[in-house]
Short mmCIF file of C-alpha atoms and ligand atoms in Angstrom, two decimals:
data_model
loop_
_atom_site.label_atom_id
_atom_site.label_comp_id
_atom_site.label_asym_id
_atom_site.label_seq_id
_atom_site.Cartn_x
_atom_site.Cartn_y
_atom_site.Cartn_z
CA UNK A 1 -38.97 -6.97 7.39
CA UNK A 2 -37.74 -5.83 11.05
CA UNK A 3 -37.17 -1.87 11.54
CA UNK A 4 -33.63 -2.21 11.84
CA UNK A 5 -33.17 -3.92 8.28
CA UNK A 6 -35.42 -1.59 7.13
CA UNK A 7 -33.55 1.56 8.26
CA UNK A 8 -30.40 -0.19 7.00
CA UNK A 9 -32.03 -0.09 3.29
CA UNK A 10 -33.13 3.54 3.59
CA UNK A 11 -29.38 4.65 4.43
CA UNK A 12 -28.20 2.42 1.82
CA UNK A 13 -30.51 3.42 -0.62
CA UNK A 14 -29.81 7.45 0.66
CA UNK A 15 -25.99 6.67 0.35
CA UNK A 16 -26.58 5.10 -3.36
CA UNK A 17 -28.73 8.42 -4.58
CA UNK A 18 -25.58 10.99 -2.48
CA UNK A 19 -22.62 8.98 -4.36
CA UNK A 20 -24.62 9.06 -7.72
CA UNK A 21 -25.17 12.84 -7.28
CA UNK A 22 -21.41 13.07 -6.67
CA UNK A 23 -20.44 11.05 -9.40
CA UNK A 24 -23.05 12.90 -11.61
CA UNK A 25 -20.42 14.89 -13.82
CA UNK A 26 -18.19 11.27 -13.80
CA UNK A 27 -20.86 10.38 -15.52
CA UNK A 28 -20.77 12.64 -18.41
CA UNK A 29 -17.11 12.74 -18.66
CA UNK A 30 -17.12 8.58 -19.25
CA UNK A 31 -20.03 8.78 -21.39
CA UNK A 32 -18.00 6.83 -23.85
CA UNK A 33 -17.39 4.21 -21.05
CA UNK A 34 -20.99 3.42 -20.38
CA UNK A 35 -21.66 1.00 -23.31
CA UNK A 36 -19.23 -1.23 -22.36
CA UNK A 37 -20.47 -1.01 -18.91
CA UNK A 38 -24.04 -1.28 -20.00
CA UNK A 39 -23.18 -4.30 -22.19
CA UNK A 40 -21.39 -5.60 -19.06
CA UNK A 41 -24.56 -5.37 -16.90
CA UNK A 42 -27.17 -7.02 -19.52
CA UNK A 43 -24.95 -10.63 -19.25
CA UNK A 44 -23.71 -10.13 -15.85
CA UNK A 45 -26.10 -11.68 -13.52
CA UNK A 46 -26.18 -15.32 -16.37
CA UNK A 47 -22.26 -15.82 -15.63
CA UNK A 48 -22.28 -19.75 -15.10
CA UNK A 49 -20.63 -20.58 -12.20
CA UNK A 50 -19.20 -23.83 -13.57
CA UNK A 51 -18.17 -26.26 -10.02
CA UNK A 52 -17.16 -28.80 -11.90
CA UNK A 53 -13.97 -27.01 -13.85
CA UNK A 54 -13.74 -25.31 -10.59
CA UNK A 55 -13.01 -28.75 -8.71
CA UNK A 56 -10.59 -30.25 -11.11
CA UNK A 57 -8.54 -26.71 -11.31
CA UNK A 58 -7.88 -26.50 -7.63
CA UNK A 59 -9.27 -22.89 -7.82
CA UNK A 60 -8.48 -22.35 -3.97
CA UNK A 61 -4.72 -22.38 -4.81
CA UNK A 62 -5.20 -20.35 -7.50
CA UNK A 63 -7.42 -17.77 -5.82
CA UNK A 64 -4.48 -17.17 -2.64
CA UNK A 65 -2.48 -16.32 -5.60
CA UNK A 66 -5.06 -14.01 -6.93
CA UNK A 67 -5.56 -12.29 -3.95
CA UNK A 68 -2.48 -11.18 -3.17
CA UNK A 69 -2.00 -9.74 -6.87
CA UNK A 70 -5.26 -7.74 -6.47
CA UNK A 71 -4.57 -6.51 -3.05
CA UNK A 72 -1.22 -5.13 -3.77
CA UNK A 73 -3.08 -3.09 -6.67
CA UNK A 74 -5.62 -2.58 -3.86
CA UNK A 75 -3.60 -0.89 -0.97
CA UNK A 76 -0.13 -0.28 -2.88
CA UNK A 77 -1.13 1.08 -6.54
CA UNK A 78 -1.92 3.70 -7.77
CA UNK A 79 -3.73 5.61 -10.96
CA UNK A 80 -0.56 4.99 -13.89
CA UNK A 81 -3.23 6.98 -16.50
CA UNK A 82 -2.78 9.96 -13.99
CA UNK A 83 1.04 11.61 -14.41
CA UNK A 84 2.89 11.95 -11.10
CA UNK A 85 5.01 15.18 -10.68
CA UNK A 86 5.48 15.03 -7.32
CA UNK A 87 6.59 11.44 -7.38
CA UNK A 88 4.35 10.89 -4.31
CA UNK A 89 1.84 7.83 -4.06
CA UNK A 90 -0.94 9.28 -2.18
CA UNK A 91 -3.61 7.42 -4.03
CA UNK A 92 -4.02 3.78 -3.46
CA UNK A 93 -7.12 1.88 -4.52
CA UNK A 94 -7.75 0.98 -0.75
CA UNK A 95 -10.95 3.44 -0.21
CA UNK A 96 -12.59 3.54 -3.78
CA UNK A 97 -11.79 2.03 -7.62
CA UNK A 98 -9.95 3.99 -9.92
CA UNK A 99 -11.54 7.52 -10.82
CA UNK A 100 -12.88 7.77 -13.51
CA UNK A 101 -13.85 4.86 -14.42
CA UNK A 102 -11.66 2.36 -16.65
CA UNK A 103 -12.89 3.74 -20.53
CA UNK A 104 -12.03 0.32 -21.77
CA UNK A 105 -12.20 -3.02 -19.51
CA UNK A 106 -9.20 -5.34 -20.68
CA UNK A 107 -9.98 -7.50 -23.31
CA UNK A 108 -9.41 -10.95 -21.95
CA UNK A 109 -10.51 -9.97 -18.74
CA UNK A 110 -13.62 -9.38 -20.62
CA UNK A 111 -13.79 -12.17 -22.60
CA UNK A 112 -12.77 -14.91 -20.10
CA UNK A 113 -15.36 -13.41 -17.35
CA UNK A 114 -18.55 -13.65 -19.90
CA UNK A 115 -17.43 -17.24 -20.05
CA UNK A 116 -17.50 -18.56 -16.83
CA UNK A 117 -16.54 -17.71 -13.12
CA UNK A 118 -13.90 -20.79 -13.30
CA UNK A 119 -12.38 -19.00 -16.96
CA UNK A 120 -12.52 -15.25 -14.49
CA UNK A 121 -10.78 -16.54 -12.22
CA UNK A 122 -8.41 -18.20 -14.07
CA UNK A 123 -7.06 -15.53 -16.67
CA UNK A 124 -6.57 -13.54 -13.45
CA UNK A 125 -4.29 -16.44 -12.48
CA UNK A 126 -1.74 -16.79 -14.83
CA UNK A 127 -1.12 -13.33 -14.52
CA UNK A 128 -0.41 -13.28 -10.86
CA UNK A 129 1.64 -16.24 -11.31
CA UNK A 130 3.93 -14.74 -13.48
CA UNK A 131 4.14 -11.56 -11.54
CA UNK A 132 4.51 -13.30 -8.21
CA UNK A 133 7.37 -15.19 -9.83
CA UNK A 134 8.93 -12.00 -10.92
CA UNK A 135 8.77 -10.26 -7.56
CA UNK A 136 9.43 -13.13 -5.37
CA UNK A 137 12.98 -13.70 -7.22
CA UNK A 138 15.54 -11.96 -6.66
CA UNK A 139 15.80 -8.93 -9.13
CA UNK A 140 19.08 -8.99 -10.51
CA UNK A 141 18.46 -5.78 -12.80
CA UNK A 142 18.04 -4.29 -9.21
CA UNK A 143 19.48 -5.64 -6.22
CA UNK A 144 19.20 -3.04 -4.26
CA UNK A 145 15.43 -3.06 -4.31
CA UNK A 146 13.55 -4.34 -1.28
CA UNK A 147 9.87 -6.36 -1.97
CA UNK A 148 7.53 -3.59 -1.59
CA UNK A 149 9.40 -1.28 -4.26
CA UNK A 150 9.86 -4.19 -6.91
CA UNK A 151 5.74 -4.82 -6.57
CA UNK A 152 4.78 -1.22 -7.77
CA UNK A 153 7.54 -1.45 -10.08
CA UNK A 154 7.38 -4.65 -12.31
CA UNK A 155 4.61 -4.87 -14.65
CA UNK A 156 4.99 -8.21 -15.30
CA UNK A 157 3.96 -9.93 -17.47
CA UNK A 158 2.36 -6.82 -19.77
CA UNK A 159 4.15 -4.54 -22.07
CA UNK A 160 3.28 -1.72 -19.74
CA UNK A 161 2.37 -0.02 -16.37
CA UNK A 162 -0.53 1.13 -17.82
CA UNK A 163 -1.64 -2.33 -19.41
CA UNK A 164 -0.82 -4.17 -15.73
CA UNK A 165 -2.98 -1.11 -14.48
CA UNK A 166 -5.91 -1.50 -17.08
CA UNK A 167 -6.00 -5.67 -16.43
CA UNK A 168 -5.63 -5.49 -12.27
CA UNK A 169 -8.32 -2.94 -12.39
CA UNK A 170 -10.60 -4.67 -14.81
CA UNK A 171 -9.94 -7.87 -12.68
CA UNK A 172 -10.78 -6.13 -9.68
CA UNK A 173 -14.21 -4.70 -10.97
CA UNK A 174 -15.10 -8.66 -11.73
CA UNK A 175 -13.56 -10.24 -8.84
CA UNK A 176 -15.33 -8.25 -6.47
CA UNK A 177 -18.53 -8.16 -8.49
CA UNK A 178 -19.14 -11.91 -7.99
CA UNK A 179 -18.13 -11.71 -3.87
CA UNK A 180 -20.59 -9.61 -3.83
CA UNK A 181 -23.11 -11.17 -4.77
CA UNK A 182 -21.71 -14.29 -3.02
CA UNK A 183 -20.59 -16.95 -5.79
CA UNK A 184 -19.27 -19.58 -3.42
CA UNK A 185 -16.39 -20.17 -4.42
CA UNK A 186 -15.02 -16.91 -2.81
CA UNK A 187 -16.84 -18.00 0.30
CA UNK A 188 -13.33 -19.22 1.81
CA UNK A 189 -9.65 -19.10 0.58
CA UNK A 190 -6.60 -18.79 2.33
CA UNK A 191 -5.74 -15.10 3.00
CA UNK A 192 -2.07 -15.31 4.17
CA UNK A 193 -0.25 -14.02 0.70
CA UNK A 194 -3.10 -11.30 0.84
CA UNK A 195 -1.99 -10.13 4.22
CA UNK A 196 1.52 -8.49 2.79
CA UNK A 197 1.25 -5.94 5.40
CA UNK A 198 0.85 -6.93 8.73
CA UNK A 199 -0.93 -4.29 10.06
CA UNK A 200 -3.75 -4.41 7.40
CA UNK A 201 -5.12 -7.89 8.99
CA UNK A 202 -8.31 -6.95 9.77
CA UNK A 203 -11.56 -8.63 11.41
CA UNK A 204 -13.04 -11.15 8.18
CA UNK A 205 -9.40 -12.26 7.78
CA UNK A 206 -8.84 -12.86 11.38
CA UNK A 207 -12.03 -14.85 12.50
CA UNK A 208 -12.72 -16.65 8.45
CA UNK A 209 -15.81 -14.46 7.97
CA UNK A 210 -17.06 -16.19 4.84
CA UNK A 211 -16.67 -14.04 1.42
CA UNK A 212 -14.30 -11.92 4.42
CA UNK A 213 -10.67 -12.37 2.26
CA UNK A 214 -12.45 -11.65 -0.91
CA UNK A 215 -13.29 -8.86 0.01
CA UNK A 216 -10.43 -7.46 1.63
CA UNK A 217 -8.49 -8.51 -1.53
CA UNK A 218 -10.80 -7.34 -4.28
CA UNK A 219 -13.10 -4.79 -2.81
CA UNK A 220 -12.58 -1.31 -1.87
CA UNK A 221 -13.32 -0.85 1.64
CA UNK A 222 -15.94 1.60 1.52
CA UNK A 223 -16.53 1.85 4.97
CA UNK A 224 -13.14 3.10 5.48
CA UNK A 225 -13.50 5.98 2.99
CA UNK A 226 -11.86 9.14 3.96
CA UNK A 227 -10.78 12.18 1.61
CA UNK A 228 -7.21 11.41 2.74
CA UNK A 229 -6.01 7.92 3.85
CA UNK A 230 -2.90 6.42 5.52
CA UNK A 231 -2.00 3.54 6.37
CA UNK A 232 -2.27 4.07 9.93
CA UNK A 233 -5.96 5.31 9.70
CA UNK A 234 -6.82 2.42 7.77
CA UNK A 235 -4.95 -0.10 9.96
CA UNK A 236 -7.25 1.21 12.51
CA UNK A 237 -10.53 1.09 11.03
CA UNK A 238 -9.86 -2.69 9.64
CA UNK A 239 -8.90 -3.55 13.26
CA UNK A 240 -12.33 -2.01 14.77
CA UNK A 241 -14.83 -4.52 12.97
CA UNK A 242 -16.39 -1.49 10.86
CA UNK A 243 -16.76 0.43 14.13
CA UNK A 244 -14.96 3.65 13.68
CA UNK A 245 -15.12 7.88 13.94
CA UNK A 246 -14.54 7.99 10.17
CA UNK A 247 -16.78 5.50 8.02
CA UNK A 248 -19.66 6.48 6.59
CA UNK A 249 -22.14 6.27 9.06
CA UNK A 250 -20.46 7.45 11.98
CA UNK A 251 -19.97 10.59 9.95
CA UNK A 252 -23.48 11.32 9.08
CA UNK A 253 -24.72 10.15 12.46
CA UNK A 254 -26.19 7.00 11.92
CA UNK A 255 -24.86 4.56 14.05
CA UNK A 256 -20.93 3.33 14.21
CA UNK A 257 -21.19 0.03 12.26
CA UNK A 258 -20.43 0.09 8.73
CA UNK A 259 -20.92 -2.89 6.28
CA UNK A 260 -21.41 -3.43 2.60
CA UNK A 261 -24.31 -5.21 1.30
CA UNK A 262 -23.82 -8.11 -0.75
CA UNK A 263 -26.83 -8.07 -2.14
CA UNK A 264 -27.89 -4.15 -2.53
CA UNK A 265 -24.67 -4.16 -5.07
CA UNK A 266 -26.08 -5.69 -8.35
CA UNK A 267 -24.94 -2.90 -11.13
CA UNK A 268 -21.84 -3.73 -12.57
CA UNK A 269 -21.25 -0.26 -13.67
CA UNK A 270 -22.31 1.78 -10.44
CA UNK A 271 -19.81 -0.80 -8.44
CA UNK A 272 -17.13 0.83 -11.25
CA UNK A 273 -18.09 3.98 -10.31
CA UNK A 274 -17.94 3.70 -6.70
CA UNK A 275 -21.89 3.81 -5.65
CA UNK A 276 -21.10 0.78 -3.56
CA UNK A 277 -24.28 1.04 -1.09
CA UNK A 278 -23.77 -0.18 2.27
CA UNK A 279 -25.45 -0.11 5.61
CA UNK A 280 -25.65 1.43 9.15
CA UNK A 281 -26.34 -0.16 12.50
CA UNK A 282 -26.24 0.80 15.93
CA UNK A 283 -24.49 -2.23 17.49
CA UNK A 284 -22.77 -5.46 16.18
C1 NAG B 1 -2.64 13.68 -4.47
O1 NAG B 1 -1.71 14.70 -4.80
C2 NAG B 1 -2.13 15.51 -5.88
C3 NAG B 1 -0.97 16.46 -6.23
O2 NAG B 1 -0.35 16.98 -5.07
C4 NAG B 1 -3.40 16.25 -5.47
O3 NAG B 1 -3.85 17.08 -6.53
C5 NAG B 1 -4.47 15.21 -5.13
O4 NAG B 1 -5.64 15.85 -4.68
C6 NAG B 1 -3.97 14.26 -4.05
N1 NAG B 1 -4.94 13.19 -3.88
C7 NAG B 1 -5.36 12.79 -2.67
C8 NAG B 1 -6.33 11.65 -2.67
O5 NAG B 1 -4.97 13.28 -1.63
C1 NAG B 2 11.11 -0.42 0.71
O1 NAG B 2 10.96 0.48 -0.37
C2 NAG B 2 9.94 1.43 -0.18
C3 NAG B 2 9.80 2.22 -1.47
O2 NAG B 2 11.04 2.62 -1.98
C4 NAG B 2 10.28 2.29 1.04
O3 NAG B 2 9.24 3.24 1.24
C5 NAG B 2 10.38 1.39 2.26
O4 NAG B 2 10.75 2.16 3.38
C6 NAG B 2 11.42 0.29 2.02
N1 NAG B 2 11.36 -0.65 3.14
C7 NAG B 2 12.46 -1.17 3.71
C8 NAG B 2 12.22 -2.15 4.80
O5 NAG B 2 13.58 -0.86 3.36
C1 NAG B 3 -26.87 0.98 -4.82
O1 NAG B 3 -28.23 1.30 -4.63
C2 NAG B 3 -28.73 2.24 -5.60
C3 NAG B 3 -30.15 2.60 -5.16
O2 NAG B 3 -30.95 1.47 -5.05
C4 NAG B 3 -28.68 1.61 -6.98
O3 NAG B 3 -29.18 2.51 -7.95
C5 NAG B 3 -27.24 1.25 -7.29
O4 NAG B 3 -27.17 0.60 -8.54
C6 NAG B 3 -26.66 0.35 -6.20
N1 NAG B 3 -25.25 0.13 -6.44
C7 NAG B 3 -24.74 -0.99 -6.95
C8 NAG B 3 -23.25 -1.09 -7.04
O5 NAG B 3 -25.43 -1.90 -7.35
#
């Protein structure tokens, strides 16, 4: 192992044991959660990642269609369990997941992900389909409406805000589980319907960086974490290749370039609760 890998596991590993401290009374306060999370993690990592179904299913269509479902969660949605009184949106997914943690992961999120990585993908499907259908038409209930209001606003196709919010999170959690630890199907798939805002193209879009749209679309860009994010800070710190004043290791000094580490990342539940470990470098 070279000393530069070997620094970059130390800060990861030092970042991991900070965020856990942080999250330490999360922890208690989702004790309820952590079954399902621990039941989550003991058939994780046996998932089959069945080629075949994914061949005959045309599963790169389907996942444009899931990205840009989960990244309009990711950078336009926000918390529907938490009650807004000042009607302001000032917390998107972009940065981190959800906190706390989900209590319950949506049930055929849950049961179509133990099945296979094709079945994941494909529950997560349908559901954008019918939502991109429903935002894409013209909303006669209101015309007035322009795109981006009639995205946070339908919930379609659940009963509720609250369900949509419970299945695009779950989804999420999964989605960017298996990019991270590099199923290869999310190696490459076309990122255009992702990129709904056209200052949020960043560098793995831009040049194909393999696994690059998947996680734009269904990761939290931990890198970019900040107590308080707009869109203009994080248009800037997608544009700079993980170089920038305000990720995580330019702020603790330890080099500019930020990246998360596919394979550091193998707890379902700490990726839930946001101990997404990454690493530090000098240079590119
Ligand atoms: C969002 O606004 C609420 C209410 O004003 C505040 O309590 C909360 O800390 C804010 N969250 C962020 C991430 O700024
Ligand atoms: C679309 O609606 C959103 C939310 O109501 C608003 O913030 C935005 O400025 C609108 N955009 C245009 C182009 O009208
Ligand atoms: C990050 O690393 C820490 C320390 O090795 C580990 O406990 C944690 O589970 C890792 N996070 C994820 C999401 O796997």
């Amino acid at each position: 192992m070279n000393q530069a890998l070997l620094f970059a596991l130390l800060v990861a590993s030092a970042r991991g044991s900070a965020i856990q401290r942080h999250n330490a009374d999360l922890s208690s306060r989702v004790r309820r959660a952590a079954s399902p999370y621990d039941e989550i993690d003991s058939w994780i990592g046996s998932v089959p990642d069945d080629t075949e179904k994914q061949r005959s299913g045309d599963v790169q269509k389907m996942l444009a269609d899931v990205g840009k479902y989960i990244s309009v969660h990711k950078w336009i949605g926000f918390d529907r369990r938490k009650e807004r009184t000042d009607g302001i949106i000032n917390e998107t997914f972009a940065s981190s997941f959800p906190t706390p943690p989900l209590v319950e992961i949506h049930k055929e999120i849950l049961a179509n992900c133990r099945k296979s990585i094709f079945e994941c993908i494909q529950v997560v499907y349908l559901a954008a389909a019918e939502y991109l259908e429903s935002v894409d038409s013209p909303n006669p209930r209101h015309p007035e409406k322009n795109s981006t209001s009639s995205m946070i606003e339908t919930h379609d196709p659940f009963k509720s805000v609250l369900e949509d919010f419970n299945f695009r999170t779950s989804a999420s959690y999964f989605l960017c589980y298996f990019t991270l630890q590099r199923v290869p199907v999310f190696r490459h798939f076309d990122c255009k319907k992702s990129r709904f805002r056209e200052d949020f193209i960043d560098y793995r879009a831009e040049y194909n960086v393999p696994y690059g749209c998947a996680e734009l679309s269904f990761c939290p860009e931990t890198c970019c974490s900040k107590p308080s994010v707009s869109p203009d800070v994080f248009g800037t710190c997608l544009r700079s290749k993980g170089h920038d004043s305000e990720n995580f290791c330019s702020r603790n000094n330890r080099g500019s370039m930020c990246r998360t580490v596919p394979f550091l990342n193998e707890n379902f539940k700490d990726l839930a609760l946001n101990a997404i470990n990454v690493t530090c470098s000098g240079h590119d």
